[in-house]
PDB file of C-alpha atoms in Angstrom:
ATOM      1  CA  UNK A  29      19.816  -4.969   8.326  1.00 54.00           C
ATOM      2  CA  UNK A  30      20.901  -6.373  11.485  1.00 55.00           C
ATOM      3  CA  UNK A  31      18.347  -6.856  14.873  1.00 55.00           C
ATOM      4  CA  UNK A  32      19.740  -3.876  16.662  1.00 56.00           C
ATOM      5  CA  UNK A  33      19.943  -1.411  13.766  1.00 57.00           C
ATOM      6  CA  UNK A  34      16.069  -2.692  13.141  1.00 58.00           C
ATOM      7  CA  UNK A  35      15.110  -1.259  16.921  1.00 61.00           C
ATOM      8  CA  UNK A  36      16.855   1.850  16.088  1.00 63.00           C
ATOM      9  CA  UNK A  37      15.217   2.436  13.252  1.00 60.00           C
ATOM     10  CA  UNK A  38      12.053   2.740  15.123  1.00 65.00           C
ATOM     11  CA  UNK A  39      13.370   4.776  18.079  1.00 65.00           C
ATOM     12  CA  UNK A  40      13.481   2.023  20.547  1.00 65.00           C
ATOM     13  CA  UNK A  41      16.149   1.807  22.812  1.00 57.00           C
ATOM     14  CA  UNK A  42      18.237  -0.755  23.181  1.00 51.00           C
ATOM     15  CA  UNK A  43      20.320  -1.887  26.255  1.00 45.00           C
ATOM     16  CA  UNK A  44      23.272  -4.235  26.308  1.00 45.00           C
ATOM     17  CA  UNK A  45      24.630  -5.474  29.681  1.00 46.00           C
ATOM     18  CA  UNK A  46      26.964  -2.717  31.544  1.00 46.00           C
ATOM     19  CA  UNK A  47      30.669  -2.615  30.589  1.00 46.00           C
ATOM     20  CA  UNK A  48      30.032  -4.033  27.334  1.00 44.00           C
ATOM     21  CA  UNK A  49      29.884  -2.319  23.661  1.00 45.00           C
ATOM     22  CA  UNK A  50      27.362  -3.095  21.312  1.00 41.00           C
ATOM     23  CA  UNK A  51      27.154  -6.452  20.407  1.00 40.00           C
ATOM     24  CA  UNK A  52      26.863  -8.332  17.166  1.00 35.00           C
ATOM     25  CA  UNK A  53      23.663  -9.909  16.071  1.00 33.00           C
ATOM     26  CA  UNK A  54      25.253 -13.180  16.931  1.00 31.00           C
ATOM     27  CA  UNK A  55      26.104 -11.777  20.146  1.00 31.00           C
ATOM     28  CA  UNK A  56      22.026 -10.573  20.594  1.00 29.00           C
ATOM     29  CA  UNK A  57      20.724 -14.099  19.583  1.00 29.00           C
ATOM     30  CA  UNK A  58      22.886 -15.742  22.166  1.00 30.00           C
ATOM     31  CA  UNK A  59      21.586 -13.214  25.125  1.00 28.00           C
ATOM     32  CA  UNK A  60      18.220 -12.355  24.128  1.00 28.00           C
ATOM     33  CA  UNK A  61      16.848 -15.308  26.419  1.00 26.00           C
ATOM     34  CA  UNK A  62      18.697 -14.398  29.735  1.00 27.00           C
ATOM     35  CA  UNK A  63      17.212 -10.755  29.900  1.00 24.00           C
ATOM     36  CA  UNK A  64      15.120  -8.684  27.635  1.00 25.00           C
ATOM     37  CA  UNK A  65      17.376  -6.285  25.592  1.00 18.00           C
ATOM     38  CA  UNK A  66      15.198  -3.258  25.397  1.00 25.00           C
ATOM     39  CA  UNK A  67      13.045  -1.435  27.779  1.00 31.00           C
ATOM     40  CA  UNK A  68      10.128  -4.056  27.243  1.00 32.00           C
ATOM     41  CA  UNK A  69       9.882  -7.340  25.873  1.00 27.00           C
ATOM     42  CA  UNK A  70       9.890  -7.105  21.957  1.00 33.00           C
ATOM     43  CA  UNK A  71      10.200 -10.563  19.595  1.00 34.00           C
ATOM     44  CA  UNK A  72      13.046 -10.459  17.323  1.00 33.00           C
ATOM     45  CA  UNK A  73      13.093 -11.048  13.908  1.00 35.00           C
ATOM     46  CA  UNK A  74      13.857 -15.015  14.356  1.00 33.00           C
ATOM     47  CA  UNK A  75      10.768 -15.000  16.603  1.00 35.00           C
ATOM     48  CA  UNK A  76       8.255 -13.703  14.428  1.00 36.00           C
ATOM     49  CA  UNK A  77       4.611 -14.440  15.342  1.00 35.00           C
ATOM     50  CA  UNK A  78       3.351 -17.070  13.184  1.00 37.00           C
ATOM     51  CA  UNK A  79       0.096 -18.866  12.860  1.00 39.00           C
ATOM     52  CA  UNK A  80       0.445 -20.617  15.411  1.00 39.00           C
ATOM     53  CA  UNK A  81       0.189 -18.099  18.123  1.00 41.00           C
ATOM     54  CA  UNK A  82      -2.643 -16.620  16.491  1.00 47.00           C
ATOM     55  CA  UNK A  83      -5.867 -16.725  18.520  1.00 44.00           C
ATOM     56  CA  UNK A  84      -7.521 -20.157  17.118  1.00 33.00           C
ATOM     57  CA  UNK A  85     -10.765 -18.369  16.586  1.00 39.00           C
ATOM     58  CA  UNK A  86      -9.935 -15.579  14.213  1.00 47.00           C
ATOM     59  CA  UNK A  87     -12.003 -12.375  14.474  1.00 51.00           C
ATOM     60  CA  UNK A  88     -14.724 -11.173  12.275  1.00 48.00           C
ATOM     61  CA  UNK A  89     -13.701 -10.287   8.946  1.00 49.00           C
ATOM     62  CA  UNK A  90     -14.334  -7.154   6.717  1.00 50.00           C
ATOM     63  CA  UNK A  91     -17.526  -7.508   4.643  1.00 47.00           C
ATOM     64  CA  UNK A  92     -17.175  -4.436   2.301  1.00 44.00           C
ATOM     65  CA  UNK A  93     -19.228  -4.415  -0.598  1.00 49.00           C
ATOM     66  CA  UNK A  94     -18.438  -4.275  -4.118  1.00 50.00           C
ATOM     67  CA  UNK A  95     -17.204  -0.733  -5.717  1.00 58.00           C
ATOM     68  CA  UNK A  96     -19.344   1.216  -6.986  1.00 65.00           C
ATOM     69  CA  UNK A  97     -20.128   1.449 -10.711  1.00 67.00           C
ATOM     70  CA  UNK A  98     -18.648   4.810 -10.908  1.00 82.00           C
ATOM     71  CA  UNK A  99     -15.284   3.590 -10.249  1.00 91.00           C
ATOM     72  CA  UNK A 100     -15.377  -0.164 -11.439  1.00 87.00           C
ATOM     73  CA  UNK A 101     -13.264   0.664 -14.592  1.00 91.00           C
ATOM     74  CA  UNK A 102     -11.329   3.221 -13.342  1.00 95.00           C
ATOM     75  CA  UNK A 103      -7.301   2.803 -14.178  1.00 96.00           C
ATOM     76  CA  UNK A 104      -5.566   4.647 -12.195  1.00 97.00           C
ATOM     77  CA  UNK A 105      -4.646   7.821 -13.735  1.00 97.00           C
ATOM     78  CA  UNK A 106      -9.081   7.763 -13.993  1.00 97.00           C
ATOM     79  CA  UNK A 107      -9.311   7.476 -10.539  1.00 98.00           C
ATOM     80  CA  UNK A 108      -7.091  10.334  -9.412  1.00 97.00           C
ATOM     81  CA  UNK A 109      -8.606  12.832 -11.378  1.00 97.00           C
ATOM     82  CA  UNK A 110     -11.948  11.440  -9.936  1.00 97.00           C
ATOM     83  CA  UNK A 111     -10.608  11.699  -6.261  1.00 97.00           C
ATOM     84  CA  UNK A 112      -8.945  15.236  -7.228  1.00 97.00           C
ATOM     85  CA  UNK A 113     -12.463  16.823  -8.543  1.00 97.00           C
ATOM     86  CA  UNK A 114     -14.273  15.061  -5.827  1.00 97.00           C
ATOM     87  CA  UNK A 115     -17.272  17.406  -4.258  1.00 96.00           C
ATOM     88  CA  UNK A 116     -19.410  14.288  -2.811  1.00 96.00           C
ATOM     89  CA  UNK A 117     -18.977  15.801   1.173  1.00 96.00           C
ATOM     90  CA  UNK A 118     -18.306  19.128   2.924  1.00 96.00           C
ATOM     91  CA  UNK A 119     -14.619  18.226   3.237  1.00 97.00           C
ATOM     92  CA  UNK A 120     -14.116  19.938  -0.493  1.00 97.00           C
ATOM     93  CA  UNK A 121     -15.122  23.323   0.896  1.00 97.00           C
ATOM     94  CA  UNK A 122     -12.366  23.378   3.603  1.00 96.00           C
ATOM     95  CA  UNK A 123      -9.282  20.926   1.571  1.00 97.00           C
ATOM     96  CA  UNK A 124      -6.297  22.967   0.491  1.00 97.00           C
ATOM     97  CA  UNK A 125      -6.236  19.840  -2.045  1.00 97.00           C
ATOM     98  CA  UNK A 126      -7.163  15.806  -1.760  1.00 98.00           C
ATOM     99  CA  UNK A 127      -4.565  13.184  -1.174  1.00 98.00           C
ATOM    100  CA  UNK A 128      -4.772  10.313  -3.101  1.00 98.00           C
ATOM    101  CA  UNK A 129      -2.238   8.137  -1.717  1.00 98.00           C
ATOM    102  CA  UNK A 130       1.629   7.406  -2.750  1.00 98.00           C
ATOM    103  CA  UNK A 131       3.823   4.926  -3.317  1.00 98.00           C
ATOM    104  CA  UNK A 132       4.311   1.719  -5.562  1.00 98.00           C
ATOM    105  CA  UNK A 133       1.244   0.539  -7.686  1.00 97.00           C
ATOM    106  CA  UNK A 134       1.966  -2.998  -7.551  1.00 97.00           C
ATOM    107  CA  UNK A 135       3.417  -3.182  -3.438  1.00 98.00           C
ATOM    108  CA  UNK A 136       2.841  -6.223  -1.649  1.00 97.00           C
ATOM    109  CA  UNK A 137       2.133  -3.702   1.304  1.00 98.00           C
ATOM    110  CA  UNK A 138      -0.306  -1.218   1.786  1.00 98.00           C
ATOM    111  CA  UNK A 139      -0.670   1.033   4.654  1.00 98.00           C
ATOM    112  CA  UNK A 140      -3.992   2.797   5.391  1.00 98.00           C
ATOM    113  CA  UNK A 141      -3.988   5.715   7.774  1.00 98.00           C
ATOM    114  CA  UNK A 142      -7.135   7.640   9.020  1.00 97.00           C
ATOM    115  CA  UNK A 143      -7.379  10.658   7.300  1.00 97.00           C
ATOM    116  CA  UNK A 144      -4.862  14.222   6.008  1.00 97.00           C
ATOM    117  CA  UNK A 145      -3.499  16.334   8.436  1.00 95.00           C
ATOM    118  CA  UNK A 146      -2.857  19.638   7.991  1.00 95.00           C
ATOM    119  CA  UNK A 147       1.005  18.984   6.126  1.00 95.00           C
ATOM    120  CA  UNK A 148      -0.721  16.515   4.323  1.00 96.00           C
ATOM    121  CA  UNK A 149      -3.178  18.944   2.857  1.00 97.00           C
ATOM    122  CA  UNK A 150      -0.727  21.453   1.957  1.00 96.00           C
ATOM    123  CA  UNK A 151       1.755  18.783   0.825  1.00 96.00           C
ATOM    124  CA  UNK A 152      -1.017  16.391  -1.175  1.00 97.00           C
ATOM    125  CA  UNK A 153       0.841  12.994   0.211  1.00 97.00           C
ATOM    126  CA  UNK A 154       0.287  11.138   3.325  1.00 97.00           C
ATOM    127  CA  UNK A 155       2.283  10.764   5.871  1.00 97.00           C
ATOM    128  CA  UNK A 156       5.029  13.559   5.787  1.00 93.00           C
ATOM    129  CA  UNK A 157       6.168  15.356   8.967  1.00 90.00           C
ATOM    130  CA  UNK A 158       7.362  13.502  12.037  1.00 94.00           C
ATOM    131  CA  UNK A 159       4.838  11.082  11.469  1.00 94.00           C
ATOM    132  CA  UNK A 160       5.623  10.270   8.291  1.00 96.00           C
ATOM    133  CA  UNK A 161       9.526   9.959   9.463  1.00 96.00           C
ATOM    134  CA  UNK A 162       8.191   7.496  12.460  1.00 97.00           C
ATOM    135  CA  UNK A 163       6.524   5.139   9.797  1.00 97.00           C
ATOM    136  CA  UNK A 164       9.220   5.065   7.437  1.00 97.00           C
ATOM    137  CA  UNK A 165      11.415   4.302  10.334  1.00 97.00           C
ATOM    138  CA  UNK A 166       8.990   1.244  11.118  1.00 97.00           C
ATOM    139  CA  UNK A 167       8.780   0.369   7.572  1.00 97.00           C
ATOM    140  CA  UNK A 168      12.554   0.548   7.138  1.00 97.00           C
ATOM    141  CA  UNK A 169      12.728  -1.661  10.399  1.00 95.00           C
ATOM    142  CA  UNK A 170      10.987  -4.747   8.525  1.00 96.00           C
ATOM    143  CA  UNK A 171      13.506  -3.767   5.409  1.00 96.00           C
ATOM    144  CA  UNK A 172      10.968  -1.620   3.342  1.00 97.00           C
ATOM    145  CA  UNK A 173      11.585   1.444   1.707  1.00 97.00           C
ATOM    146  CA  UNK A 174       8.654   4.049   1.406  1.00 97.00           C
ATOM    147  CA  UNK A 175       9.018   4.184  -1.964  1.00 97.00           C
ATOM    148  CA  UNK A 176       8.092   0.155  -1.739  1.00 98.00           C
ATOM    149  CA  UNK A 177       5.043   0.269  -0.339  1.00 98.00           C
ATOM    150  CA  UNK A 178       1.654   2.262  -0.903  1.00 98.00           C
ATOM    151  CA  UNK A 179       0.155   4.385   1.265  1.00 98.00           C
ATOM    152  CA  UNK A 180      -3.306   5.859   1.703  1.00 98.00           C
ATOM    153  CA  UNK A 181      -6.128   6.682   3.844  1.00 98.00           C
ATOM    154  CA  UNK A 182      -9.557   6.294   4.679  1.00 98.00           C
ATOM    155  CA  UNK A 183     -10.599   9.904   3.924  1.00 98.00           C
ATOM    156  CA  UNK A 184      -8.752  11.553   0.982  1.00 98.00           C
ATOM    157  CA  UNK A 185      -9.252  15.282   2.334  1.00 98.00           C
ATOM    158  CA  UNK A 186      -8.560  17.042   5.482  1.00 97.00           C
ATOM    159  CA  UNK A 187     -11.384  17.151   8.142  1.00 97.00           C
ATOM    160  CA  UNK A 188     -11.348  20.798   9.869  1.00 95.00           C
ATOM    161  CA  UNK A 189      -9.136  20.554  12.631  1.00 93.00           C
ATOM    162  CA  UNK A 190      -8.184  17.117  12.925  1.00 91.00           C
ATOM    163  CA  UNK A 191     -11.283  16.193  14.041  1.00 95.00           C
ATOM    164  CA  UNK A 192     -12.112  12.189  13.208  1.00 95.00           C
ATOM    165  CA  UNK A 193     -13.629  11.104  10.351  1.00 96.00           C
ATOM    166  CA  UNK A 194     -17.810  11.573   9.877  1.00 97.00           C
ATOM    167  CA  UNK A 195     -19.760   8.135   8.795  1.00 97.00           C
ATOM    168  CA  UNK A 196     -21.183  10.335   5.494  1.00 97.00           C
ATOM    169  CA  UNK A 197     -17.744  11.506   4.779  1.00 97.00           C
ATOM    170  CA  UNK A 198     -16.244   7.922   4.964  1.00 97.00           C
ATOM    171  CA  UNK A 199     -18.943   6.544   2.923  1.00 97.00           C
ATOM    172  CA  UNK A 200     -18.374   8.744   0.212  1.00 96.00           C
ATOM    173  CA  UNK A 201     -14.348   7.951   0.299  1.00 97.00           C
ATOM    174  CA  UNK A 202     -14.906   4.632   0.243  1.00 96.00           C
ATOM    175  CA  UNK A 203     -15.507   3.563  -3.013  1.00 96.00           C
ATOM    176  CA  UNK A 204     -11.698   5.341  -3.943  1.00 97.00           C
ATOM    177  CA  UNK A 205      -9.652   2.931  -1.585  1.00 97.00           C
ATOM    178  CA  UNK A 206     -11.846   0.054  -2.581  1.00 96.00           C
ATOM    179  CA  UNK A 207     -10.830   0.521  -6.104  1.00 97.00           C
ATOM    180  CA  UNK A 208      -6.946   1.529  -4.545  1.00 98.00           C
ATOM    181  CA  UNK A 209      -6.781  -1.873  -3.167  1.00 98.00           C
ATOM    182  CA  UNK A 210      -8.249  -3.459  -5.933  1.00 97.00           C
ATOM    183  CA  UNK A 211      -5.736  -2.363  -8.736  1.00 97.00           C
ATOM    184  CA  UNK A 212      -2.689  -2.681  -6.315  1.00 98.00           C
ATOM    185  CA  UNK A 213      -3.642  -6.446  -5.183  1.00 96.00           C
ATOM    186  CA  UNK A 214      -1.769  -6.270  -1.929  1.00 97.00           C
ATOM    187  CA  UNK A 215      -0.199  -9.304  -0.095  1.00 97.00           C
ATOM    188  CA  UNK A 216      -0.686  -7.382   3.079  1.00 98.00           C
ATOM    189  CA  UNK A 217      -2.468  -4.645   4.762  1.00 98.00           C
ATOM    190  CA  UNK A 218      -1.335  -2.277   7.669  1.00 98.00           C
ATOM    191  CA  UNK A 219      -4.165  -0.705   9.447  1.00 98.00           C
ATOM    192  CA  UNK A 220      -2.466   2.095  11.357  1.00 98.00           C
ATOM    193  CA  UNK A 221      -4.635   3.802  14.335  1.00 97.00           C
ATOM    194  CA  UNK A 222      -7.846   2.808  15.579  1.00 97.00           C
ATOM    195  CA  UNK A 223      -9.946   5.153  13.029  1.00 96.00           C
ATOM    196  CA  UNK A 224      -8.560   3.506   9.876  1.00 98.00           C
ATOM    197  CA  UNK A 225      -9.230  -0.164  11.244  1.00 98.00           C
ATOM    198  CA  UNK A 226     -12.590   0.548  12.523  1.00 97.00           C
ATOM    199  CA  UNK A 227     -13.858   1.810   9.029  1.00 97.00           C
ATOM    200  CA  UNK A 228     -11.916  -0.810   6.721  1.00 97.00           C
ATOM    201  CA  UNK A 229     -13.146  -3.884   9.217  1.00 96.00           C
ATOM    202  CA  UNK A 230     -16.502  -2.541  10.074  1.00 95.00           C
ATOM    203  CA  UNK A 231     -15.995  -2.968  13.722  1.00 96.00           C
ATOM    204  CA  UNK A 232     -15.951  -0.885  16.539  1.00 95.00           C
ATOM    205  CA  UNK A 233     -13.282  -2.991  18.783  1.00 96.00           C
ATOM    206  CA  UNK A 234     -10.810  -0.975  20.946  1.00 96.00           C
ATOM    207  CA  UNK A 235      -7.512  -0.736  19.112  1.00 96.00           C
ATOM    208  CA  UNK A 236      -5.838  -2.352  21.808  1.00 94.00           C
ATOM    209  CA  UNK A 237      -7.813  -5.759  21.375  1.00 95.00           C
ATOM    210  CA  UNK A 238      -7.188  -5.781  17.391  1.00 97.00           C
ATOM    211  CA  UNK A 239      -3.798  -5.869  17.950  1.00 96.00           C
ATOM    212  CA  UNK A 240      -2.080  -9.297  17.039  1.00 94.00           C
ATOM    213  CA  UNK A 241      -4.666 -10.966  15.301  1.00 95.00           C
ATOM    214  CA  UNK A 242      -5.287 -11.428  11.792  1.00 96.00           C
ATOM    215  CA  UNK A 243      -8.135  -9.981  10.085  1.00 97.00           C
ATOM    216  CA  UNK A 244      -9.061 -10.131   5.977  1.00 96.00           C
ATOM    217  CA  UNK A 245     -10.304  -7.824   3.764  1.00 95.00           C
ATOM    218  CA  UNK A 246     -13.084  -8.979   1.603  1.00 86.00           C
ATOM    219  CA  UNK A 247     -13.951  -9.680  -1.117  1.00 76.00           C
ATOM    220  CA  UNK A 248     -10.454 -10.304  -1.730  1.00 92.00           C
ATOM    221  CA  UNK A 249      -8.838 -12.280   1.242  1.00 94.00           C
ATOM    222  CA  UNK A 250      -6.429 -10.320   2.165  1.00 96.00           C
ATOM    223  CA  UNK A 251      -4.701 -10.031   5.531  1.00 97.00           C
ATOM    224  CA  UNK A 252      -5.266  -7.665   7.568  1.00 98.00           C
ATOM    225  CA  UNK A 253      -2.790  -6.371  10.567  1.00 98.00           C
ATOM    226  CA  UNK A 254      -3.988  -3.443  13.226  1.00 98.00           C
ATOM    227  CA  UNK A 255      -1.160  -1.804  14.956  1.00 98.00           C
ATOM    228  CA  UNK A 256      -0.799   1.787  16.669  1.00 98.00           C
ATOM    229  CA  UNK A 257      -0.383   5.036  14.747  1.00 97.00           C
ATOM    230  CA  UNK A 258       2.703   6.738  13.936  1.00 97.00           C
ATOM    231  CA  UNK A 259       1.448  10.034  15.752  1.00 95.00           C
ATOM    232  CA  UNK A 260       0.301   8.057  18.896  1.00 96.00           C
ATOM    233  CA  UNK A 261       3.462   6.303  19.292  1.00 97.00           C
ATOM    234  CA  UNK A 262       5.331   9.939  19.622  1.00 97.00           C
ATOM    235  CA  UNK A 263       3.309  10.599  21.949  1.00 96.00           C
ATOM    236  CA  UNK A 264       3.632   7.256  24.116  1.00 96.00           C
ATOM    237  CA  UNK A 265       7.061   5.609  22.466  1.00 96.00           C
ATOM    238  CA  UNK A 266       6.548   2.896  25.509  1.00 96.00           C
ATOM    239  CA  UNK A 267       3.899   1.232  23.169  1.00 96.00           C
ATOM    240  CA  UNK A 268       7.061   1.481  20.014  1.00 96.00           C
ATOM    241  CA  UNK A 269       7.352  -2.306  21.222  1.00 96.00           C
ATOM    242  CA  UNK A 270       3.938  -3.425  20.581  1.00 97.00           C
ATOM    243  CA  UNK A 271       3.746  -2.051  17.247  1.00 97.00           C
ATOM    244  CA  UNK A 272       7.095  -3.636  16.755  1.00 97.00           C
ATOM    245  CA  UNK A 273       5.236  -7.256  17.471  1.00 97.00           C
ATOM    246  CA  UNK A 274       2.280  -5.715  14.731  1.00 97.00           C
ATOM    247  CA  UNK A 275       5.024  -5.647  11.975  1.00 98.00           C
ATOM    248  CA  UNK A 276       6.557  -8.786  12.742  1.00 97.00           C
ATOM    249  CA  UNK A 277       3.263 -10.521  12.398  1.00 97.00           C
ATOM    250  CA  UNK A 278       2.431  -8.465   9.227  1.00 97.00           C
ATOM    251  CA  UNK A 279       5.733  -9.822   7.689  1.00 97.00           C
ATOM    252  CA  UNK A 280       5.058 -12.983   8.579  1.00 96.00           C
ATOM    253  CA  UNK A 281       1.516 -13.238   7.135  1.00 95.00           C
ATOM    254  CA  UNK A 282       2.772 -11.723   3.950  1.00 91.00           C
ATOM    255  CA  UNK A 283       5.542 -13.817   3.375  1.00 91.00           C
ATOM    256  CA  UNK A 284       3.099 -17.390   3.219  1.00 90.00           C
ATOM    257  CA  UNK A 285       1.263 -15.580   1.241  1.00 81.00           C
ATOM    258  CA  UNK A 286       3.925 -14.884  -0.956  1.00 76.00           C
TER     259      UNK A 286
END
């Protein structure tokens, strides 16, 4: 997938000089350094953020502890009939039904969102509606499919009304994408929206200073990346840009770790 058709797939517009037609990536390589090509400053591809720009002291890192017993042996097929029968919080009296997360078992990505909405509850998957559409969209913009990636959340039910996640309700949850993580083995991790990063890093840092910096998940060392949710960026597409930048410095971490 070419540079432009990458920007596009997000929803971010881009702008080529007046009197000309869109140009070929060559074309977009050779300009990109006179004038910015989009409405803000975005990296290409060719200029993903490495190491190197990362901030030389790297933030505090997750310290989860180990899953619970109840879980430890859990296979997978175990695990979602333990999620689906679930009754440890409130959050079972209200849930149409629990969402245990989709996609490929093995991905070298997964994406954790906060928490159901109310499609999500009637649908049992995350991410569907125009949300969903904006992450595949920024998925299919670093060459991923949905299908290649998997995709849960810090709560598996719906809280009433949207409301954000309670500390009892994410405690009892938490065990489930422990053991998610730990059978899929990612390369990478997308944190998308401040909720989900707070409760997987254990920090209560403004969204907008997690951005761009690599954090780990332990025990298992794996990177962590914090960009902007899918629902936020409908709502304000200027920031489409930044999480642009957040995917470009996912990709890059996963492919040395590759």
């Amino acid at each position: 997938m070419d540079k432009l058709a990458c920007l596009d797939a997000m929803g971010i517009d881009v702008w080529v000089r007046r009197g000309t037609d869109r140009q070929p990536e060559s074309a977009v390589e050779e300009s990109v350094t006179d004038e910015p090509f989009i409405e803000e400053i975005i990296d290409t591809p060719d200029q993903a953020i490495t190491q190197e720009t990362l901030p030389v002291e790297m933030p505090v890192v997750a310290n989860i502890e180990q899953t619970t017993d109840e879980v430890w042996n859990d296979d997978w097929e175990n695990l979602e009939k333990r999620v689906s029968a679930c009754i440890k919080c409130d959050l079972h009296t209200s849930r149409t039904q629990t969402v245990f997360g989709v996609g490929n078992k093995k991905a070298d990505w997964l994406i954790i969102g906060e928490a159901p909405g109310a499609e999500e509850d009637r649908q049992g998957e995350p991410f569907v509606g125009r949300a969903g559409q904006l992450l595949n969209a920024m998925l299919l913009a670093v060459g991923l499919q949905r299908e290649q990636v998997f995709i849960a959340n810090i709560l598996k039910c719906r809280p009433p009304n949207n409301r954000d996640p309670r500390p009892e309700e994410v405690a009892c949850c938490e065990p489930y994408l422990q053991r998610q993580i730990e059978l899929i083995q990612p390369k990478i991790i997308l944190c998308v929206g401040r909720i989900a990063a707070q409760n997987l890093l254990k920090v209560d840092t403004p969204i907008g200073k997690m951005r761009g910096r690599r954090y780990s998940y332990k025990p298992l060392n794996i990177p962590v990346v914090v960009t902007y949710h899918p629902a936020y960026l409908l709502r304000s597409p200027t920031q489409k840009g930044k999480s642009w930048e957040d995917l470009l410095l996912a990709r890059s971490l996963m492919e040395e770790a590759s």
